[in-house]
Short mmCIF file of C-alpha atoms in Angstrom, two decimals:
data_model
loop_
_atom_site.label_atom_id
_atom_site.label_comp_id
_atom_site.label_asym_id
_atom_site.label_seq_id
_atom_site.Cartn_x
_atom_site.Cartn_y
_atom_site.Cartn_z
CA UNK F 1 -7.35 -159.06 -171.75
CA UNK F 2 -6.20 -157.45 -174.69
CA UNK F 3 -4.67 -160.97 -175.83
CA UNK F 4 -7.71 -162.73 -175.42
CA UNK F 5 -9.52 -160.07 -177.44
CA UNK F 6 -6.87 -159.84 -180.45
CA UNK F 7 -6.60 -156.17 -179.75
CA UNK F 8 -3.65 -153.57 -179.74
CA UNK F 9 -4.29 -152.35 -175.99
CA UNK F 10 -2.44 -149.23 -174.72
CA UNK F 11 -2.70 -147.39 -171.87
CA UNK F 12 -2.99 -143.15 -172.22
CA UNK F 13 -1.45 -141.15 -169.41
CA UNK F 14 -1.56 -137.52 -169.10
CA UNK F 15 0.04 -135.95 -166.41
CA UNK F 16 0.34 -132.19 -164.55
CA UNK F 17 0.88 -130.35 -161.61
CA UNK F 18 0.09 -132.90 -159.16
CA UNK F 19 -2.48 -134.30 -161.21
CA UNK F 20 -2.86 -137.53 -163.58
CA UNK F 21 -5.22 -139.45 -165.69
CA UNK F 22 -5.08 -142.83 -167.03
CA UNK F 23 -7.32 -144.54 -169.03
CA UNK F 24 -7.21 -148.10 -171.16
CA UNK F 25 -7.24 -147.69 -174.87
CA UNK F 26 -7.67 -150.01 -177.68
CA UNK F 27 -7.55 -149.41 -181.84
CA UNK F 28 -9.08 -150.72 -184.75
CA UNK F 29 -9.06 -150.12 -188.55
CA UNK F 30 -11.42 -149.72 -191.15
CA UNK F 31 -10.99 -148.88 -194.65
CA UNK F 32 -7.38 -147.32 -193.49
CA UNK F 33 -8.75 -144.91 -190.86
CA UNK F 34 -8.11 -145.48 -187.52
CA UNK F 35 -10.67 -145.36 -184.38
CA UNK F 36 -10.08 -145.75 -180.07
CA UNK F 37 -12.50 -147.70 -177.97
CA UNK F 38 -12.29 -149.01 -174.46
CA UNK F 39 -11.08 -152.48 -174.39
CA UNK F 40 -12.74 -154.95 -172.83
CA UNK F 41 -12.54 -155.48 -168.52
CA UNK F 42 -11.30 -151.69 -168.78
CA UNK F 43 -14.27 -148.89 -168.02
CA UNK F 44 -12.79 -145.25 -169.33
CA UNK F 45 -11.01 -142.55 -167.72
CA UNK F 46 -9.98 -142.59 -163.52
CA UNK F 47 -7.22 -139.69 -161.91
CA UNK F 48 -6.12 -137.82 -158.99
CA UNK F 49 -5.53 -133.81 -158.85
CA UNK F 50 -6.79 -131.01 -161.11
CA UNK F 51 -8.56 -133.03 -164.41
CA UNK F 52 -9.88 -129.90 -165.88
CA UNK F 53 -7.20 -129.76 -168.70
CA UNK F 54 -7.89 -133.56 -169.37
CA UNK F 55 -10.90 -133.21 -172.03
CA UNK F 56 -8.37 -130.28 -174.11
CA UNK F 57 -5.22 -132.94 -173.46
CA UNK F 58 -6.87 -136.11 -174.26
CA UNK F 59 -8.13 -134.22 -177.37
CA UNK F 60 -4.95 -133.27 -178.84
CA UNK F 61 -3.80 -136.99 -178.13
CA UNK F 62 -6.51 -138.68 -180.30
CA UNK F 63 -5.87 -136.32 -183.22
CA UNK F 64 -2.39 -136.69 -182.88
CA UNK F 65 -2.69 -140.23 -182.90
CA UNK F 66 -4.38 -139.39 -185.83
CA UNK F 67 -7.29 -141.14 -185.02
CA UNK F 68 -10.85 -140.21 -186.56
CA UNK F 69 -12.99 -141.43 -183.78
CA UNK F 70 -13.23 -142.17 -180.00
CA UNK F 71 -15.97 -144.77 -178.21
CA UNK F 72 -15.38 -144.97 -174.52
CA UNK F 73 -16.94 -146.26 -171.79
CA UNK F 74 -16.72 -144.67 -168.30
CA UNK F 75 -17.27 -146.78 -165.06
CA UNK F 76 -20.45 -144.60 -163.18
CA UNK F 77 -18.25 -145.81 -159.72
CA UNK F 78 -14.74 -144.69 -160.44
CA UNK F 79 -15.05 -141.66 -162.35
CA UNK F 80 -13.06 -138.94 -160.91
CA UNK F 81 -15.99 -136.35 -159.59
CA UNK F 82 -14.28 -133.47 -161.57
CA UNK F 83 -15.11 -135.36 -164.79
CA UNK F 84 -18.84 -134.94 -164.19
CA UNK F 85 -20.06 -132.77 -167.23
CA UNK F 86 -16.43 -132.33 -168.36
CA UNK F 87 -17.55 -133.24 -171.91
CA UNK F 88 -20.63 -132.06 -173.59
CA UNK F 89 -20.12 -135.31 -175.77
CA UNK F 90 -20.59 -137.45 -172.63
CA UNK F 91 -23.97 -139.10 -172.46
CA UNK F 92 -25.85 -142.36 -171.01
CA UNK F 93 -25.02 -145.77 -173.14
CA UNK F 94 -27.83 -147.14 -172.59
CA UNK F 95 -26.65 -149.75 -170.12
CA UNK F 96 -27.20 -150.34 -166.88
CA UNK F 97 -24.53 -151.96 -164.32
CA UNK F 98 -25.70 -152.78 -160.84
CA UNK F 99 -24.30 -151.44 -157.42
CA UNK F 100 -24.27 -153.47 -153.71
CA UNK F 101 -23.82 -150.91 -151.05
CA UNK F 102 -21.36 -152.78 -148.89
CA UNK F 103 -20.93 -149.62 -146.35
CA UNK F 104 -24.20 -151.37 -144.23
CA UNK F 105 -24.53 -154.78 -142.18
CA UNK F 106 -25.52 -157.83 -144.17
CA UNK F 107 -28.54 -158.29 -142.42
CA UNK F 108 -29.34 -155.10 -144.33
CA UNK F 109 -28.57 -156.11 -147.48
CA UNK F 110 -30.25 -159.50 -146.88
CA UNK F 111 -33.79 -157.34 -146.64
CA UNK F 112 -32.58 -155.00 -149.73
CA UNK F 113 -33.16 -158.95 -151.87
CA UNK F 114 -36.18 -159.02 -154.27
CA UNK F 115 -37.84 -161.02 -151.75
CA UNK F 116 -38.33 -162.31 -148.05
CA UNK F 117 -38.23 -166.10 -149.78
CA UNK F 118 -35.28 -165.34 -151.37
CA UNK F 119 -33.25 -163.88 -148.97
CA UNK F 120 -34.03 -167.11 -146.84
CA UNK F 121 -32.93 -169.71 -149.50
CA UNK F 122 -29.43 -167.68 -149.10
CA UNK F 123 -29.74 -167.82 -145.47
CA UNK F 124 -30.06 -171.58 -145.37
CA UNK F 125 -27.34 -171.69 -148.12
CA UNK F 126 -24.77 -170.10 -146.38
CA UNK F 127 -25.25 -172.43 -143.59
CA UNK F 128 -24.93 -175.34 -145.29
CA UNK F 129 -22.27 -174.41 -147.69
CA UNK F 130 -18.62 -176.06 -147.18
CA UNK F 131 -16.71 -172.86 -147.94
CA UNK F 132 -13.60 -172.92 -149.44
CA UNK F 133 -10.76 -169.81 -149.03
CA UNK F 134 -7.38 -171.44 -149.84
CA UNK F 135 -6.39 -169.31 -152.58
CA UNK F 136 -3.85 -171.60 -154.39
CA UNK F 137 -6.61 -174.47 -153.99
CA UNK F 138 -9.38 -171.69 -155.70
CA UNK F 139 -6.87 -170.79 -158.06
CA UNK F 140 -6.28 -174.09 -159.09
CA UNK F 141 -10.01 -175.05 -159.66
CA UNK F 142 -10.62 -171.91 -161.12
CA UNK F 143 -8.25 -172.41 -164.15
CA UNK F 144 -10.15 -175.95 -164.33
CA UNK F 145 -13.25 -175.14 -164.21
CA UNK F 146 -13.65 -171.94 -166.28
CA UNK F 147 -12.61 -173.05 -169.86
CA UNK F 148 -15.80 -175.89 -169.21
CA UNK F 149 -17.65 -173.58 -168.45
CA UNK F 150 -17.36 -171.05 -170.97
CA UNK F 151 -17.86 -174.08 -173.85
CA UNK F 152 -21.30 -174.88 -172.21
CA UNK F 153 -22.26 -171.71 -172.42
CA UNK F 154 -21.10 -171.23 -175.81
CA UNK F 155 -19.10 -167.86 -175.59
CA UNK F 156 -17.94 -166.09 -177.70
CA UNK F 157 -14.27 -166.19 -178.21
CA UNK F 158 -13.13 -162.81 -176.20
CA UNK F 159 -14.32 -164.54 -173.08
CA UNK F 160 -12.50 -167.95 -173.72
CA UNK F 161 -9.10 -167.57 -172.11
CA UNK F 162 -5.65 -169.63 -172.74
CA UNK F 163 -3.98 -171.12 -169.67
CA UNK F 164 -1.47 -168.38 -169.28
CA UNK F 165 -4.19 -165.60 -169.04
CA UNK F 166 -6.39 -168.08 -166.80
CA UNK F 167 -2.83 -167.72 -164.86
CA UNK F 168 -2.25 -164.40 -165.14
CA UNK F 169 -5.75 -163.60 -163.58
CA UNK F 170 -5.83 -165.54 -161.11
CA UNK F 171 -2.24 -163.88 -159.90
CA UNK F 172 -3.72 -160.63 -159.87
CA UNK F 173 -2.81 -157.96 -157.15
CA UNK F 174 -5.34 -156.91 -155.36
CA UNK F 175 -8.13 -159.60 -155.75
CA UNK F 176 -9.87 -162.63 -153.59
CA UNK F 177 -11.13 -165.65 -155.11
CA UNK F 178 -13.89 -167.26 -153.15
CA UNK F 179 -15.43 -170.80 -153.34
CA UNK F 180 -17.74 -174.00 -152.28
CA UNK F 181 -16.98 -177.20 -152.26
CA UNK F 182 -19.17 -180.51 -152.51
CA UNK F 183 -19.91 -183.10 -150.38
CA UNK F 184 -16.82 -184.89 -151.39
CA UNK F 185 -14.18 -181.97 -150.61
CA UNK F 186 -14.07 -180.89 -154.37
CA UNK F 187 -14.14 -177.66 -155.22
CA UNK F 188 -17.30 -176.76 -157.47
CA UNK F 189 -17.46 -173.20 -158.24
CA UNK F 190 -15.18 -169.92 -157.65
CA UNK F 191 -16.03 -166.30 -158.30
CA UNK F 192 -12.75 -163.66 -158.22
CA UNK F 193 -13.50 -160.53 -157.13
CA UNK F 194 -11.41 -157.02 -157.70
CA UNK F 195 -10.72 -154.62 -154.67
CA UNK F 196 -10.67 -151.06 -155.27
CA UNK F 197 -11.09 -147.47 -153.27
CA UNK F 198 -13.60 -146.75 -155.21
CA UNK F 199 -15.48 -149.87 -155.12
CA UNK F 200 -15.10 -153.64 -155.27
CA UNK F 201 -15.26 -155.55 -158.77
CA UNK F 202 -17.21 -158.90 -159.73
CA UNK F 203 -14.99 -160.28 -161.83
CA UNK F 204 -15.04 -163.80 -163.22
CA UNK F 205 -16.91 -166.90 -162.40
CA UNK F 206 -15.79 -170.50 -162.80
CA UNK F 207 -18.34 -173.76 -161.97
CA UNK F 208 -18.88 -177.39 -162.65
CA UNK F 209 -21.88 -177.82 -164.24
CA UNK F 210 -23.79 -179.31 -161.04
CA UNK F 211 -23.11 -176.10 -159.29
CA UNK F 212 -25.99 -174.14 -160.73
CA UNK F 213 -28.00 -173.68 -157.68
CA UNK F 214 -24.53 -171.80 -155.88
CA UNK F 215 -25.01 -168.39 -157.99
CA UNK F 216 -26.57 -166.62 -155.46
CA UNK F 217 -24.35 -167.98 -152.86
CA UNK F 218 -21.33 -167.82 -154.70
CA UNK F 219 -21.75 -164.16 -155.36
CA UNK F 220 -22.85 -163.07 -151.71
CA UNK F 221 -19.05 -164.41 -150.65
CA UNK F 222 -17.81 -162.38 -152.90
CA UNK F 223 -19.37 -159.52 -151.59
CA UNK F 224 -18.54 -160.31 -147.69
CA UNK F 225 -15.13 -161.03 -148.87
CA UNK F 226 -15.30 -157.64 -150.36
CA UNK F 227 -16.77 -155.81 -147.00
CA UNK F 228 -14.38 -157.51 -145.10
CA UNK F 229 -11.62 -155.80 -147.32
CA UNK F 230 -13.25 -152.51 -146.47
CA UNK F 231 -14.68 -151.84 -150.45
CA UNK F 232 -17.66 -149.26 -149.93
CA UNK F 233 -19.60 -150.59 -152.56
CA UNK F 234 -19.21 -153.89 -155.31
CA UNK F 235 -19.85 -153.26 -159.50
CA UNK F 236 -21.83 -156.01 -160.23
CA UNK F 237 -21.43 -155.08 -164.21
CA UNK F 238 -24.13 -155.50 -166.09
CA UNK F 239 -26.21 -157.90 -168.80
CA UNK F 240 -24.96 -159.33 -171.88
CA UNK F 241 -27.72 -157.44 -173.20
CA UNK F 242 -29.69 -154.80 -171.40
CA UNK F 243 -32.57 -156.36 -168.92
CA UNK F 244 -31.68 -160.39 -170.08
CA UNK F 245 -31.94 -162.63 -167.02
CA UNK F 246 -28.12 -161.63 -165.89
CA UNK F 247 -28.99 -157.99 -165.45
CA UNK F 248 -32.61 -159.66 -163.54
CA UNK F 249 -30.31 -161.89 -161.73
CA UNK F 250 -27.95 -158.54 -160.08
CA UNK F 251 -31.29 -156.81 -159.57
CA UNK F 252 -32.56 -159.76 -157.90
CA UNK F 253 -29.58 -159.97 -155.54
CA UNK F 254 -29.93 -156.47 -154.33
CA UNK F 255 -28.17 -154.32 -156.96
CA UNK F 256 -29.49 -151.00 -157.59
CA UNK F 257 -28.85 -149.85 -161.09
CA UNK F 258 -27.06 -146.76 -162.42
CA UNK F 259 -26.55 -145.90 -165.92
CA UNK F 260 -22.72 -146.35 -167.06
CA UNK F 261 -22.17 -143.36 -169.23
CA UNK F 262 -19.88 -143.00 -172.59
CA UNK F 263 -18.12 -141.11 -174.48
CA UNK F 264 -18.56 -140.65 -178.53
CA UNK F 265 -15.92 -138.30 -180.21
CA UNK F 266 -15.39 -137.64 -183.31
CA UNK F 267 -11.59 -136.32 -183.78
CA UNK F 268 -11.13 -135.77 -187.66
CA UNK F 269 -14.68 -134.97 -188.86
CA UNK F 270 -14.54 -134.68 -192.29
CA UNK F 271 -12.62 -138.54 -192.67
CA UNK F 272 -15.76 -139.66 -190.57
CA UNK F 273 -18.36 -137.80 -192.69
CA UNK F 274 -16.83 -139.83 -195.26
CA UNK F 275 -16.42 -143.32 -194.01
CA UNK F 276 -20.21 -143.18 -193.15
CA UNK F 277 -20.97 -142.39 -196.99
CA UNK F 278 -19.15 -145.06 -198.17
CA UNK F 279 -19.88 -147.12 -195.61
CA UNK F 280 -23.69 -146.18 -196.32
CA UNK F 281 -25.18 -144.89 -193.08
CA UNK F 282 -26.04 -141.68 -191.92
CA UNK F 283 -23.11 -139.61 -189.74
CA UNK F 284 -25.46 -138.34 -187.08
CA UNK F 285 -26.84 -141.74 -186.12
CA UNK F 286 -25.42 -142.35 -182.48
CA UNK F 287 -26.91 -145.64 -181.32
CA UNK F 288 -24.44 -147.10 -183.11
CA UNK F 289 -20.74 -145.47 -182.92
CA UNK F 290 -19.01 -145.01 -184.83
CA UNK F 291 -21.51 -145.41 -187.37
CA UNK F 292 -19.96 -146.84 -190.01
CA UNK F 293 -18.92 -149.95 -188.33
CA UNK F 294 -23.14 -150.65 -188.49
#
């Protein structure tokens, strides 16, 4: 991911008595100073053991890094439970990402829909679908379709893939790709999914452009391919931008929404105080972090 995004991607570790922490880091420069953000398809900080010492260690990393600043984003689902209110710098983004409880039947998430109509549209839709689960044959179309896809839509470039990290994705441990075909045999849209302890992961989605009516359909696979893998819950993510029609769409589909909380450091605060003068903008804003990047 970090390819596709032109980033320098590491990975932190910190590590105890029979306890560690690992979280997905990325850098950036500006004006000479260095900041840390979470990169993107990576959601913050996950561990096993005793964290407490993990807000003073992960501390002493960033400034030894020397970096002035820290942005990361935590995923609500897999955050250790010792974490909770581990840092008084930890507060809601401001986004939403949407949760399917997969621990119940389907019929019961079939009633948790928006709507009695709409859960019958999927009904019918699942009957009539020719469902494909060859994985080499998903794989295949998958790396096909997605590149057309993402032109349509006119993405921006961190979502357009090359062919070797279309390949490398679709080679992933520890996912399912799941699919419909047309009438004719062809395959016509895929959706990968990510399995996890903690919960299952919508990942990517790949269609012909005659496929639009599948979304719903498409998605609800994932998630019985997901329950069938014994994931207690799916991350739907979230919108592009908070409440646009994707975030309606996850609603719509039976996702209930919980906030996905962040954390904003600042590391070296009198380099920050003055990156945001010259830079213009006042230090204590926090909608936008860090704030001189506004």
């Amino acid at each position: 991911m970090g390819r596709a995004a032109g980033t320098r991607t590491k990975l932190f570790v910190a590590e105890g008595d029979g306890c560690k922490a690992v979280c997905p880091i990325a850098e950036r420069s500006y004006r000479g100073a260095t900041d840390v953000f979470t990169p993107y398809g990576f959601s913050g900080f996950a561990g096993t053991g005793d964290l407490s010492q993990l807000p003073d260690a992960w501390r002493a990393f960033a400034q030894g890094q020397g970096y002035v600043a820290g942005y990361i984003m935590q995923h609500p689902l897999a955050m250790p439970g010792r974490l909770a209110g581990a840092w008084p710098e930890m507060s809601d983004a401001g986004r939403t990402l949407y949760r399917v409880d997969l621990t119940v039947g389907e019929e019961e998430r079939l009633r948790a829909l928006s709507s009695k109509k709409r859960a019958q549209r999927l009904r019918k839709w699942l009957e009539a679908a020719s469902i494909e689960t060859d994985q080499a044959r998903l794989a295949e179309a998958f790396m096909r379709l997605y590149p057309d896809l993402m032109s349509r839509r006119g993405a921006a470039s961190v979502y357009r893939f090359s062919d070797d990290i279309l390949r490398d994705l679709v080679r992933l441990p520890d996912t399912v790709l799941v699919g419909v075909c047309d009438a004719a045999g062809e395959v016509t849209s895929v959706a990968q999914m990510g399995i996890a302890p903690a919960c299952g992961e919508y990942l990517f989605v790949a269609a012909r452009e005659t496929s639009s009516g599948d979304g719903d359909g498409l998605l609800w696979l994932g998630l019985r391919a997901l329950a069938d893998r014994g994931a207690p819950a799916c991350n739907l993510g979230g919108g592009i931008t908070e409440g646009d029609g994707l975030s309606d769409f996850k609603r719509r589909l039976g996702g209930e929404p919980v906030p996905i909380p962040v954390l904003r450091q600042i590391f070296d605060a009198p380099r920050y105080q003055a990156l945001c003068q010259s830079a213009g903008c006042d230090p204590d804003k926090t909608d936008f972090f860090p704030a001189y990047y506004r």
